[in-house]
PDB file of C-alpha atoms in Angstrom:
ATOM      1  CA  MET A  68      36.893  17.358  38.635  1.00  0.00           C
ATOM      2  CA  ASP A  69      33.667  16.644  40.010  1.00  0.00           C
ATOM      3  CA  LYS A  70      31.860  13.558  39.200  1.00  0.00           C
ATOM      4  CA  ALA A  71      29.124  15.735  36.904  1.00  0.00           C
ATOM      5  CA  GLY A  72      32.260  16.989  35.273  1.00  0.00           C
ATOM      6  CA  VAL A  73      33.325  13.567  33.829  1.00  0.00           C
ATOM      7  CA  LEU A  74      29.465  12.477  32.999  1.00  0.00           C
ATOM      8  CA  ASN A  75      29.862  15.421  31.035  1.00  0.00           C
ATOM      9  CA  ILE A  76      33.052  15.060  29.204  1.00  0.00           C
ATOM     10  CA  GLU A  77      31.346  11.331  28.335  1.00  0.00           C
ATOM     11  CA  SER A  78      28.780  12.306  26.947  1.00  0.00           C
ATOM     12  CA  ALA A  79      30.433  14.884  24.639  1.00  0.00           C
ATOM     13  CA  GLY A  80      32.481  12.443  23.681  1.00  0.00           C
ATOM     14  CA  SER A  81      29.317  10.031  22.669  1.00  0.00           C
ATOM     15  CA  ARG A  82      28.458  12.358  21.115  1.00  0.00           C
ATOM     16  CA  ASP A  83      30.743  13.087  18.368  1.00  0.00           C
ATOM     17  CA  GLU A  84      31.413   9.698  18.469  1.00  0.00           C
ATOM     18  CA  GLY A  85      27.959   9.121  16.872  1.00  0.00           C
ATOM     19  CA  SER A  86      28.121  12.389  14.647  1.00  0.00           C
ATOM     20  CA  ARG A  87      31.069  10.474  12.997  1.00  0.00           C
ATOM     21  CA  ILE A  88      28.960   7.739  12.125  1.00  0.00           C
ATOM     22  CA  GLY A  89      27.408   8.162   8.379  1.00  0.00           C
ATOM     23  CA  PHE A  90      24.191   8.411   8.504  1.00  0.00           C
ATOM     24  CA  TRP A  91      23.529   4.644   6.372  1.00  0.00           C
ATOM     25  CA  ARG A  92      24.872   3.170   8.650  1.00  0.00           C
ATOM     26  CA  ARG A  93      23.211   5.114  11.603  1.00  0.00           C
ATOM     27  CA  GLN A  94      20.036   4.146  10.463  1.00  0.00           C
ATOM     28  CA  PHE A  95      20.779   0.364  10.797  1.00  0.00           C
ATOM     29  CA  GLN A  96      22.053   0.196  14.396  1.00  0.00           C
ATOM     30  CA  LEU A  97      19.739  -1.659  16.870  1.00  0.00           C
ATOM     31  CA  GLU A  98      19.031   1.316  19.357  1.00  0.00           C
ATOM     32  CA  THR A  99      16.333   3.448  18.682  1.00  0.00           C
ATOM     33  CA  THR A 100      15.454   7.005  18.934  1.00  0.00           C
ATOM     34  CA  ARG A 101      12.647   9.561  19.386  1.00  0.00           C
ATOM     35  CA  ARG A 102      13.975  10.609  15.774  1.00  0.00           C
ATOM     36  CA  LYS A 103      14.085   7.175  14.031  1.00  0.00           C
ATOM     37  CA  THR A 104      10.955   6.607  15.366  1.00  0.00           C
ATOM     38  CA  ILE A 105       8.984   9.767  14.271  1.00  0.00           C
ATOM     39  CA  PHE A 106      11.037   8.753  11.316  1.00  0.00           C
ATOM     40  CA  ASP A 107       9.390   5.149  10.868  1.00  0.00           C
ATOM     41  CA  VAL A 108       5.690   6.141  12.123  1.00  0.00           C
ATOM     42  CA  LEU A 109       6.212   9.085   9.000  1.00  0.00           C
ATOM     43  CA  PHE A 110       7.886   6.443   6.063  1.00  0.00           C
ATOM     44  CA  GLY A 111       6.601   3.640   7.074  1.00  0.00           C
ATOM     45  CA  ILE A 112       2.511   4.422   8.028  1.00  0.00           C
ATOM     46  CA  VAL A 113       1.776   8.008   6.638  1.00  0.00           C
ATOM     47  CA  LEU A 114       2.877   8.164   3.993  1.00  0.00           C
ATOM     48  CA  PRO A 115       2.690   5.208   2.645  1.00  0.00           C
ATOM     49  CA  ILE A 116      -1.472   5.457   3.529  1.00  0.00           C
ATOM     50  CA  LEU A 117      -1.228   8.952   1.916  1.00  0.00           C
ATOM     51  CA  CYS A 118       0.606   7.761  -1.370  1.00  0.00           C
ATOM     52  CA  PHE A 119      -2.568   5.219  -1.482  1.00  0.00           C
ATOM     53  CA  ILE A 120      -4.883   8.245  -1.340  1.00  0.00           C
ATOM     54  CA  PHE A 121      -4.067  10.655  -3.430  1.00  0.00           C
ATOM     55  CA  ASP A 122      -2.380   8.340  -6.304  1.00  0.00           C
ATOM     56  CA  PRO A 123      -2.843  10.105  -9.597  1.00  0.00           C
ATOM     57  CA  ILE A 124      -2.097   7.037 -11.674  1.00  0.00           C
ATOM     58  CA  VAL A 125      -0.686   3.706 -10.796  1.00  0.00           C
ATOM     59  CA  PHE A 126      -3.573   1.703  -9.057  1.00  0.00           C
ATOM     60  CA  ARG A 127      -6.334   4.248  -8.690  1.00  0.00           C
ATOM     61  CA  GLY A 128      -7.124   6.726 -12.180  1.00  0.00           C
ATOM     62  CA  ASN A 129      -9.059   9.653 -10.696  1.00  0.00           C
ATOM     63  CA  PHE A 130      -6.570  12.155 -10.933  1.00  0.00           C
ATOM     64  CA  PHE A 131      -5.842  12.296 -14.592  1.00  0.00           C
ATOM     65  CA  GLY A 132      -8.689  10.787 -15.995  1.00  0.00           C
ATOM     66  CA  GLY A 133      -8.274   6.859 -17.752  1.00  0.00           C
ATOM     67  CA  THR A 134      -7.361   3.513 -16.575  1.00  0.00           C
ATOM     68  CA  ALA A 135      -4.825   3.372 -13.559  1.00  0.00           C
ATOM     69  CA  LEU A 136      -1.603   1.794 -15.050  1.00  0.00           C
ATOM     70  CA  PHE A 137      -1.995  -1.562 -12.146  1.00  0.00           C
ATOM     71  CA  GLY A 138      -5.360  -0.586 -11.435  1.00  0.00           C
ATOM     72  CA  ARG A 139      -6.322  -4.683 -11.883  1.00  0.00           C
ATOM     73  CA  ILE A 140      -3.613  -5.199  -9.388  1.00  0.00           C
ATOM     74  CA  GLN A 141      -5.169  -2.848  -6.736  1.00  0.00           C
ATOM     75  CA  LEU A 142      -7.271  -4.482  -3.966  1.00  0.00           C
ATOM     76  CA  PRO A 143      -4.056  -7.329  -3.663  1.00  0.00           C
ATOM     77  CA  VAL A 144      -1.199  -4.295  -3.238  1.00  0.00           C
ATOM     78  CA  TYR A 145      -4.026  -2.579  -1.219  1.00  0.00           C
ATOM     79  CA  LEU A 146      -4.478  -6.420   1.407  1.00  0.00           C
ATOM     80  CA  MET A 147      -0.467  -6.246   1.340  1.00  0.00           C
ATOM     81  CA  ALA A 148      -0.139  -3.423   2.757  1.00  0.00           C
ATOM     82  CA  PHE A 149      -2.497  -3.319   5.418  1.00  0.00           C
ATOM     83  CA  VAL A 150      -0.733  -6.427   6.245  1.00  0.00           C
ATOM     84  CA  GLU A 151       2.456  -5.141   6.430  1.00  0.00           C
ATOM     85  CA  ILE A 152       1.396  -1.440   8.393  1.00  0.00           C
ATOM     86  CA  SER A 153      -0.528  -3.281  10.834  1.00  0.00           C
ATOM     87  CA  ALA A 154       2.766  -5.775  11.223  1.00  0.00           C
ATOM     88  CA  LEU A 155       4.990  -2.291  11.624  1.00  0.00           C
ATOM     89  CA  THR A 156       1.910  -0.564  14.087  1.00  0.00           C
ATOM     90  CA  ILE A 157       2.272  -3.834  16.533  1.00  0.00           C
ATOM     91  CA  TRP A 158       5.454  -3.369  15.992  1.00  0.00           C
ATOM     92  CA  LEU A 159       6.905   0.059  17.246  1.00  0.00           C
ATOM     93  CA  CYS A 160       3.514   0.131  19.769  1.00  0.00           C
ATOM     94  CA  ALA A 161       4.411  -2.720  21.122  1.00  0.00           C
ATOM     95  CA  GLY A 162       7.941  -5.058  20.439  1.00  0.00           C
ATOM     96  CA  LYS A 163      10.055  -3.979  23.528  1.00  0.00           C
ATOM     97  CA  ARG A 164       6.972  -5.766  25.716  1.00  0.00           C
ATOM     98  CA  LEU A 165       6.652  -8.736  23.371  1.00  0.00           C
ATOM     99  CA  GLY A 166      10.081 -10.005  25.343  1.00  0.00           C
ATOM    100  CA  ARG A 167      12.052 -12.606  23.073  1.00  0.00           C
ATOM    101  CA  ARG A 168       9.286 -13.957  21.048  1.00  0.00           C
ATOM    102  CA  PRO A 169       9.376 -11.052  18.194  1.00  0.00           C
ATOM    103  CA  VAL A 170      10.852 -13.793  14.974  1.00  0.00           C
ATOM    104  CA  ALA A 171       7.520 -14.229  13.486  1.00  0.00           C
ATOM    105  CA  LEU A 172       7.128 -10.940  13.340  1.00  0.00           C
ATOM    106  CA  GLY A 173      10.200  -9.765  12.079  1.00  0.00           C
ATOM    107  CA  GLY A 174       8.978 -12.120   9.213  1.00  0.00           C
ATOM    108  CA  PHE A 175       6.853 -10.070   8.293  1.00  0.00           C
ATOM    109  CA  LEU A 176       8.701  -7.059   8.626  1.00  0.00           C
ATOM    110  CA  TYR A 177      11.881  -7.746   6.416  1.00  0.00           C
ATOM    111  CA  ALA A 178       9.394  -9.349   3.837  1.00  0.00           C
ATOM    112  CA  GLY A 179       7.402  -5.865   3.887  1.00  0.00           C
ATOM    113  CA  ALA A 180      10.568  -3.908   3.304  1.00  0.00           C
ATOM    114  CA  LEU A 181      11.631  -6.277   0.259  1.00  0.00           C
ATOM    115  CA  ILE A 182       7.886  -5.615  -1.527  1.00  0.00           C
ATOM    116  CA  SER A 183       8.414  -2.291  -0.241  1.00  0.00           C
ATOM    117  CA  LEU A 184      11.938  -2.231  -2.939  1.00  0.00           C
ATOM    118  CA  LEU A 185      10.182  -3.679  -5.545  1.00  0.00           C
ATOM    119  CA  ILE A 186       7.311  -1.378  -6.177  1.00  0.00           C
ATOM    120  CA  GLY A 187       9.980   0.779  -5.914  1.00  0.00           C
ATOM    121  CA  ILE A 188      12.125  -0.218  -8.660  1.00  0.00           C
ATOM    122  CA  VAL A 189       8.662  -0.891 -10.595  1.00  0.00           C
ATOM    123  CA  LEU A 190       7.851   2.230 -10.187  1.00  0.00           C
ATOM    124  CA  LEU A 191      11.161   4.354 -10.291  1.00  0.00           C
ATOM    125  CA  PRO A 192      10.830   5.431 -14.159  1.00  0.00           C
ATOM    126  CA  LEU A 193       7.184   6.901 -13.267  1.00  0.00           C
ATOM    127  CA  SER A 194       8.680   8.768 -10.627  1.00  0.00           C
ATOM    128  CA  LEU A 195      11.618  10.128 -12.578  1.00  0.00           C
ATOM    129  CA  ILE A 196       9.737  11.755 -15.353  1.00  0.00           C
ATOM    130  CA  GLY A 197       6.958  12.648 -12.469  1.00  0.00           C
ATOM    131  CA  ILE A 198       9.304  14.925 -10.525  1.00  0.00           C
ATOM    132  CA  ALA A 199       9.365  17.109 -13.468  1.00  0.00           C
ATOM    133  CA  LEU A 200       5.511  17.017 -13.233  1.00  0.00           C
ATOM    134  CA  LEU A 201       4.935  19.319  -9.919  1.00  0.00           C
ATOM    135  CA  GLY A 202       6.937  17.585  -8.268  1.00  0.00           C
ATOM    136  CA  LEU A 203       4.266  14.658  -7.859  1.00  0.00           C
ATOM    137  CA  GLY A 204       7.089  12.023  -8.843  1.00  0.00           C
ATOM    138  CA  LEU A 205       9.351  12.203  -5.701  1.00  0.00           C
ATOM    139  CA  LEU A 206       5.764  10.737  -4.024  1.00  0.00           C
ATOM    140  CA  GLY A 207       7.356   7.676  -5.900  1.00  0.00           C
ATOM    141  CA  PHE A 208      10.495   7.325  -4.316  1.00  0.00           C
ATOM    142  CA  THR A 209       8.544   6.883  -0.903  1.00  0.00           C
ATOM    143  CA  PRO A 210       8.820   2.691  -1.096  1.00  0.00           C
ATOM    144  CA  PHE A 211      12.617   2.895  -1.011  1.00  0.00           C
ATOM    145  CA  LEU A 212      12.315   4.436   2.123  1.00  0.00           C
ATOM    146  CA  THR A 213       9.516   2.639   3.386  1.00  0.00           C
ATOM    147  CA  ALA A 214      11.744  -0.461   2.329  1.00  0.00           C
ATOM    148  CA  LEU A 215      14.389   1.119   5.047  1.00  0.00           C
ATOM    149  CA  VAL A 216      12.502   1.314   7.674  1.00  0.00           C
ATOM    150  CA  PHE A 217      10.810  -2.717   7.285  1.00  0.00           C
ATOM    151  CA  TRP A 218      14.115  -3.723   7.314  1.00  0.00           C
ATOM    152  CA  ARG A 219      15.830  -2.075  10.281  1.00  0.00           C
ATOM    153  CA  ASN A 220      12.753  -3.131  12.441  1.00  0.00           C
ATOM    154  CA  GLY A 221      12.850  -6.774  10.632  1.00  0.00           C
ATOM    155  CA  ARG A 222      16.214  -6.552  12.182  1.00  0.00           C
ATOM    156  CA  ARG A 223      15.472  -5.278  15.715  1.00  0.00           C
ATOM    157  CA  ALA A 224      13.031  -8.035  15.635  1.00  0.00           C
ATOM    158  CA  PHE A 225      15.683 -10.528  15.016  1.00  0.00           C
ATOM    159  CA  HIS A 226      17.876  -9.605  16.921  1.00  0.00           C
ATOM    160  CA  GLN A 227      15.085  -9.155  19.885  1.00  0.00           C
ATOM    161  CA  SER A 228      14.396 -12.957  19.567  1.00  0.00           C
ATOM    162  CA  PRO A 229      15.857 -15.387  21.484  1.00  0.00           C
ATOM    163  CA  ASP A 230      19.598 -16.835  20.959  1.00  0.00           C
ATOM    164  CA  GLU A 231      18.236 -20.291  19.990  1.00  0.00           C
ATOM    165  CA  VAL A 232      16.287 -18.879  16.929  1.00  0.00           C
ATOM    166  CA  THR A 233      18.477 -19.633  13.880  1.00  0.00           C
ATOM    167  CA  GLY A 234      19.004 -18.652  10.310  1.00  0.00           C
ATOM    168  CA  GLY A 235      17.121 -21.192   9.285  1.00  0.00           C
ATOM    169  CA  ILE A 236      14.274 -20.576  11.033  1.00  0.00           C
ATOM    170  CA  LYS A 237      14.491 -16.619  10.760  1.00  0.00           C
ATOM    171  CA  LEU A 238      14.678 -17.158   7.323  1.00  0.00           C
ATOM    172  CA  ALA A 239      11.946 -19.799   7.245  1.00  0.00           C
ATOM    173  CA  SER A 240       9.698 -16.920   9.216  1.00  0.00           C
ATOM    174  CA  LEU A 241      10.118 -14.788   6.554  1.00  0.00           C
ATOM    175  CA  ALA A 242       9.186 -17.897   3.578  1.00  0.00           C
ATOM    176  CA  LEU A 243       5.463 -18.028   5.718  1.00  0.00           C
ATOM    177  CA  ALA A 244       5.646 -13.602   6.080  1.00  0.00           C
ATOM    178  CA  LEU A 245       5.924 -13.608   1.807  1.00  0.00           C
ATOM    179  CA  VAL A 246       3.910 -16.794   1.398  1.00  0.00           C
ATOM    180  CA  PHE A 247       0.402 -15.092   3.644  1.00  0.00           C
ATOM    181  CA  ILE A 248       1.775 -11.668   2.678  1.00  0.00           C
ATOM    182  CA  ILE A 249       1.119 -12.052  -1.337  1.00  0.00           C
ATOM    183  CA  GLY A 250      -0.730 -16.006  -0.907  1.00  0.00           C
ATOM    184  CA  LEU A 251      -4.343 -15.036   0.771  1.00  0.00           C
ATOM    185  CA  PRO A 252      -3.992 -11.201  -0.880  1.00  0.00           C
ATOM    186  CA  VAL A 253      -3.758 -12.770  -4.661  1.00  0.00           C
ATOM    187  CA  MET A 254      -6.655 -15.091  -3.477  1.00  0.00           C
ATOM    188  CA  ALA A 255      -8.990 -12.664  -2.358  1.00  0.00           C
ATOM    189  CA  HIS A 256      -8.223 -10.856  -5.588  1.00  0.00           C
ATOM    190  CA  LEU A 257      -9.114 -13.687  -7.407  1.00  0.00           C
ATOM    191  CA  LYS A 258     -12.102 -14.315  -5.899  1.00  0.00           C
ATOM    192  CA  ILE A 259     -13.684 -10.632  -5.840  1.00  0.00           C
ATOM    193  CA  SER A 260     -12.563 -10.274  -9.356  1.00  0.00           C
ATOM    194  CA  SER A 261     -14.444 -13.788 -10.792  1.00  0.00           C
ATOM    195  CA  ILE A 262     -17.623 -12.321  -8.617  1.00  0.00           C
ATOM    196  CA  THR A 263     -16.880  -8.750  -9.825  1.00  0.00           C
ATOM    197  CA  GLU A 264     -17.508  -9.847 -13.497  1.00  0.00           C
ATOM    198  CA  GLU A 265     -20.377 -11.454 -13.341  1.00  0.00           C
ATOM    199  CA  SER A 266     -21.551  -9.276 -11.760  1.00  0.00           C
ATOM    200  CA  ILE A 267     -20.627  -6.639 -13.912  1.00  0.00           C
ATOM    201  CA  GLN A 268     -22.235  -8.654 -17.326  1.00  0.00           C
ATOM    202  CA  LYS A 269     -25.234  -9.438 -15.666  1.00  0.00           C
ATOM    203  CA  ILE A 270     -25.500  -5.051 -15.486  1.00  0.00           C
ATOM    204  CA  LEU A 271     -24.751  -5.249 -18.765  1.00  0.00           C
ATOM    205  CA  LYS A 272     -26.664  -8.077 -19.745  1.00  0.00           C
ATOM    206  CA  GLY A 273     -28.956  -9.272 -17.635  1.00  0.00           C
ATOM    207  CA  ASP A 274     -32.854  -8.261 -17.409  1.00  0.00           C
ATOM    208  CA  GLU A 275     -33.330  -5.446 -14.176  1.00  0.00           C
ATOM    209  CA  ILE A 276     -33.657  -7.733 -11.631  1.00  0.00           C
ATOM    210  CA  GLU A 277     -30.677  -9.630 -12.353  1.00  0.00           C
ATOM    211  CA  ALA A 278     -28.698  -6.405 -13.253  1.00  0.00           C
ATOM    212  CA  GLU A 279     -30.208  -4.411 -10.158  1.00  0.00           C
ATOM    213  CA  ALA A 280     -29.145  -7.593  -7.459  1.00  0.00           C
ATOM    214  CA  ALA A 281     -25.844  -7.649  -9.118  1.00  0.00           C
ATOM    215  CA  ALA A 282     -25.625  -3.960  -8.465  1.00  0.00           C
ATOM    216  CA  GLU A 283     -26.105  -3.992  -4.791  1.00  0.00           C
ATOM    217  CA  LYS A 284     -23.293  -7.421  -4.899  1.00  0.00           C
ATOM    218  CA  LEU A 285     -20.745  -4.938  -5.980  1.00  0.00           C
ATOM    219  CA  ARG A 286     -21.645  -1.793  -3.598  1.00  0.00           C
ATOM    220  CA  PHE A 287     -18.738  -2.335  -1.575  1.00  0.00           C
ATOM    221  CA  ILE A 288     -16.236  -4.376  -3.964  1.00  0.00           C
ATOM    222  CA  GLY A 289     -16.843  -2.114  -7.157  1.00  0.00           C
ATOM    223  CA  ARG A 290     -14.282   0.650  -6.657  1.00  0.00           C
ATOM    224  CA  LEU A 291     -11.780  -1.938  -5.938  1.00  0.00           C
ATOM    225  CA  ASN A 292     -11.898  -3.133  -9.889  1.00  0.00           C
ATOM    226  CA  GLN A 293     -12.224   0.034 -12.366  1.00  0.00           C
ATOM    227  CA  PRO A 294     -10.792  -1.891 -15.526  1.00  0.00           C
ATOM    228  CA  GLU A 295     -14.228  -3.907 -15.092  1.00  0.00           C
ATOM    229  CA  THR A 296     -16.048  -1.569 -14.027  1.00  0.00           C
ATOM    230  CA  ASP A 297     -14.987   0.959 -16.704  1.00  0.00           C
ATOM    231  CA  LYS A 298     -17.081  -1.542 -19.173  1.00  0.00           C
ATOM    232  CA  ILE A 299     -20.312   0.058 -17.259  1.00  0.00           C
ATOM    233  CA  VAL A 300     -19.415   2.946 -18.711  1.00  0.00           C
ATOM    234  CA  TRP A 301     -17.899   2.019 -22.723  1.00  0.00           C
ATOM    235  CA  THR A 302     -21.697   0.713 -23.045  1.00  0.00           C
ATOM    236  CA  TYR A 303     -23.084   3.445 -21.491  1.00  0.00           C
ATOM    237  CA  ASN A 304     -21.567   5.464 -24.273  1.00  0.00           C
ATOM    238  CA  ASN A 305     -22.390   3.195 -27.416  1.00  0.00           C
ATOM    239  CA  GLU A 306     -26.246   3.118 -26.022  1.00  0.00           C
ATOM    240  CA  ARG A 307     -28.652   4.764 -27.958  1.00  0.00           C
ATOM    241  CA  ASP A 308     -31.306   4.079 -26.009  1.00  0.00           C
ATOM    242  CA  GLU A 309     -32.047   6.692 -23.506  1.00  0.00           C
ATOM    243  CA  ALA A 310     -33.712   4.366 -20.994  1.00  0.00           C
ATOM    244  CA  ARG A 311     -31.245   2.010 -20.743  1.00  0.00           C
ATOM    245  CA  ARG A 312     -28.096   5.133 -20.727  1.00  0.00           C
ATOM    246  CA  ALA A 313     -30.268   6.189 -17.474  1.00  0.00           C
ATOM    247  CA  ARG A 314     -30.861   3.082 -15.674  1.00  0.00           C
ATOM    248  CA  LEU A 315     -26.625   2.339 -16.772  1.00  0.00           C
ATOM    249  CA  ALA A 316     -26.398   5.535 -15.300  1.00  0.00           C
ATOM    250  CA  ARG A 317     -28.103   4.654 -11.635  1.00  0.00           C
ATOM    251  CA  LEU A 318     -26.511   1.176 -11.762  1.00  0.00           C
ATOM    252  CA  TYR A 319     -23.250   2.356 -12.217  1.00  0.00           C
ATOM    253  CA  PHE A 320     -23.072   5.142  -9.538  1.00  0.00           C
ATOM    254  CA  ARG A 321     -24.553   2.888  -7.075  1.00  0.00           C
ATOM    255  CA  VAL A 322     -21.819   0.619  -7.488  1.00  0.00           C
ATOM    256  CA  THR A 323     -18.922   3.548  -7.672  1.00  0.00           C
ATOM    257  CA  GLY A 324     -20.512   6.157  -6.412  1.00  0.00           C
ATOM    258  CA  MET A 325     -18.992   7.988  -9.317  1.00  0.00           C
ATOM    259  CA  ASP A 326     -21.408  10.250 -12.021  1.00  0.00           C
ATOM    260  CA  ILE A 327     -20.670   7.899 -14.997  1.00  0.00           C
ATOM    261  CA  GLU A 328     -21.008  11.248 -17.503  1.00  0.00           C
ATOM    262  CA  ARG A 329     -18.013  12.605 -15.422  1.00  0.00           C
ATOM    263  CA  ARG A 330     -15.857   9.240 -15.975  1.00  0.00           C
ATOM    264  CA  LEU A 331     -16.916   9.540 -19.160  1.00  0.00           C
ATOM    265  CA  THR A 332     -15.485  12.412 -20.137  1.00  0.00           C
ATOM    266  CA  LEU A 333     -12.140  11.525 -17.988  1.00  0.00           C
ATOM    267  CA  LEU A 334     -11.462   8.444 -20.084  1.00  0.00           C
ATOM    268  CA  LEU A 335     -12.255  10.234 -23.381  1.00  0.00           C
ATOM    269  CA  ASP A 336      -9.230  13.264 -22.254  1.00  0.00           C
TER     270      ASP A 336
END
């Protein structure tokens, strides 16, 4: 038998061996393939972003109206997602070029897996209910696949680290990543929430100059705290002075970019 024939037999044997390995076991193998990379990009980057954009009720409440279930933590969740998606993007684009020094990145990827898994568990009851609603509930299962993507890429990053990087160092990397990913967004959320609450009070109760200045301050952050901006809508609904209603409508549009009557209709439905 010629050399080409031997190679063909060996490659066929390796394919047969690969096909005998179960689906889940293949997902956690260290070697990468084109299919795995496409899967990682789709479920680790693209679909999570689409879930945030088309979120009907979890962090944004504009789709069905009313207030989002977890609207008050919208900002920290978005910031955590931004950090994690950025870490995964860096790893997928430059992981091989990092040599044997990606232990810190591995901590971020493992942290992303844990956070994604937690989000998936929290959303699971809604996802099961939402399956009957035009299939929208299927998006709620995305965090579980995202957790898989982050977990296996974190495992690859740790495996690529030097041999002297012990389990304790890897655990410390994970702990520091969790502190960074959760701590900084929460601190930013508390600061922005304080600014938003103070500014909303000035819009509702301050004079015209204070209200205008407060609305200008909220132009770029008001949409990230819908429960607070909805206070303007309810005040508008209860207000009988037409001039004050017009001012509230104008300031609300400046802060959120939404028509106040449309938002009121959604809240009342």
